[in-house]
Amino acid sequence: MTWKTMTLTGWGRTRRAEVAACRPERAPAAVRLLQGRFDRGILAYGLGRSYGDAPLNDGGHVLLTERLNRMVSFDPDDGTLVCEAGVTFDDLFAAFLPRGFMPPTSPGTSFATVGGAVANDVHGKNHDRVGSFGDHVLWLDLVLPSGEQVRVSPTERPDLFAATIGGVGLTGVILHVCFRLRRVASASVEVRERRMPDLDGFMAGLAEARETAGYSVGWIDGMARGAAMGRGILETAETAPTDPAGTAAKAPRKRAVPVDLPGFALNPFSINLFNQAYYRRVPAAGRTRTLPVRQFLYPLDAIHDWNRIYGKRGFYQFQNVVPDAEAPAALRKLLEAISDARAGSFLAVLKTLGGEGRGHLSFPMRGYTLALDFPRRDGVEDLLARLAAITLDHGGRVYLAKDAVLDPAGFARMYPRLGEFRQVLDSIDPDRRIQSDLSRRLDIRGAVA
């Protein structure tokens, strides 16, 4: 197969990488390709939905996995599915929702791949109920940096399994994933929306929802100040018992952003106007609606290339999690810092997470997670450093799938199982053949022994 030079980016488009890329059609070809020589390492690349530099390997080689996207087997009795790593959540919904099954959990876009879901141990709006994606993986087929193909699971090479779940692609190339789909009664959800007047009210609403609702997520107004700081909309949802007539077979409507918008289009004034209108779209008394589950899970998927609204310079997404006990103080400091910088975003999410993931570098912990987008402008990286410092001060961590600016010292303090992760990598990849821009920036491999 031929290696071609191309430019890749993360979804935020703040980081770019010139790479030599190859797109294998079959798993055996991927195994053979991995046995080559790579002076600056090699990395698997799915569909580039990680926001920062986790999927990039500037100056090195990249194995594109998008055509390794076949369903291998499915057991309708218990929902066990084996598929290739390039299968997307969109593929899963298209194939299995009409049969009464859906993924156990999902990130905020259906265009992420199953391999990416494992590598980032993604979570969804139901984390308090079902955990993250890695919690549902039964086994993986993995090509190690040596070219050896192995199967790992919680009982077969459990350390390597734990390093691969949330391991940002550094243990090798995932070929196949076995996990269980969840049986559902319909393709719809009943959604309840309520205004939350301030941060205390929002946190109380989420604390109640995590104990009672199947799904819970909040939009938060990052521009609100004073008594209104932390106001937003709380959404809770349950699978509907049946689909409203004519809705189950409807394909989601999609539009596209045709060009990069100019950088001045998103400014504090326009964002503030949007946030006020968005807050008031839900009546003061709240409302309940029945929606297609894909519309509820993936509201932004209706707009292809929505990342272009931030212009050619791109944007950063900051997402952290802080433990329950620290959340009231930490969230207030984070929102004050964002408000003081007048850098609030119209895409801002607050929700709860239920517990630790299985992986050495899994992001979740029991606590509150805040995610916001920031257009790439002067001073934003300083703000992100300030947000990371607040997170650290309160015992939290930053999500590697979204990050582009964290430093090695902060990363090491946030992820206490880094030592275990490094031990596994040293045993399977002593020559450091698997590399990424993220691994180099954060010094994930550490000093050579």
Phi, psi and omega in degrees: 000158186258135174270133180240142177281132177208166177254128178242155175224163165280174185295331180284344177061025173269344180234135179234154181219130171270120187226161166263118189240149177222143186240088181291149180266335185226155182302317180300326178294321178297320179297315180296318182298325183289348181273003180283187179255134184223106185295328180242031173079176180220155183208144173283141179229121181274256179243015173067037181267355168289142192280324187261234185251012179301324182268008189253153178214074187300128180081359182245202181252152180222135177258110181281126188255007189297335180267359172269071193226045182256144169279129185264312179203156179212132177252106183290347180290318181236004176080011182287125182239138168244126179218164175283160189291338182277358175296137180261166174295328175299318176300317183296315180295319181296322185277325193244340179297320175298341179264004177089023178229153173210165179301150182295328175204168186205149172287187185279004174224143178276358181267006171283151178268162177295321177299319177294325179296323177289312186297334180248004182042061189293156178232166181229202182278003180237030185296324179298333184269320191233357182080197181260178188300321182299336179293346184251001181279128179269319174198165179226144165260127189229136170265118182285164178305334178285349185096351178289138177260128183227158172252131180234150182202180177299343179246340178256113183050060187299328178295319178291324175299313181294330178285331182279324177291111182077012185274016178044038171077012188269358179265353180143201180251121178283127179261307183231148177230132175249123178207171182256130170282159182258133178282135180230152184281338183204177176260020185232161174229147173266117188251130174251128180242135180221142172287138173248121193284337183198180186295316180300316179296322181295314181294323177295319178296318178292322179298322177290317185295323183295338180269343190235335189257151175289320177231145172208138181199150180229142167266132183239139180277100183287351180263348183292143182231173177063221183295338182271359182304131178086008178291162179175198181238124175261127176247130170237152185208154174225151175298130180288147180294329178215165176271138171303149184305127173084000184264331189298323185269358182292130174280140179301137177284138182230142172234173182225151171272111191285333183220165172289127177286153178295150186300331183281352184297324178257109180223169182307323181294311182292323179294320179296318177299315180299314184298320179296318179293322182293322179297321185273358178292337176265126180303153181303329180276358182083176178203160177233133181224157171254125184233153167302138186299327180291326176293323178290317184284328190231061183299328182279344179293344178289347180239100179297144177057038181295343178294346180285347178293343179272002177082180187292336181282347176080195183209159173257144166246126176259127171223129177230174170221140176232147183298155182311311187295332182265350190299316182303313181288318184294314182296322179296317179295320180297314181292325177296318179296319180292317180294317179300326180279356184049042185244020183300164188234155174273345174257095184221128187233135173234128177206178180251154174239150190267338183172180182291149174274176182281339190273157176302323182247024177299139182284319191296149165212162179292118183171201181247135180242135182240132179228131179218148174263143176227121174303144181286104179224169177302134177093345183291323180295326175295319178298318180297322177297320179295319180294321177295321180295318177298317179301313179297317181301335183250020172077021182258191179211160178259144183282119183294331180294339181254341193283149173220358188225356182300153179257163185301320183294316179296317178302313183297325179286331183281333186243090188292345180264016180302322180299317177297318180299315181296323179298319179294315180297320179298328182282328184258344185217061183296334180271002176056052180283330177268120182220161173210165176298324177297316183295325179286317182298319183265003181052047184296325181284336181076184182292148177290131182290000000 
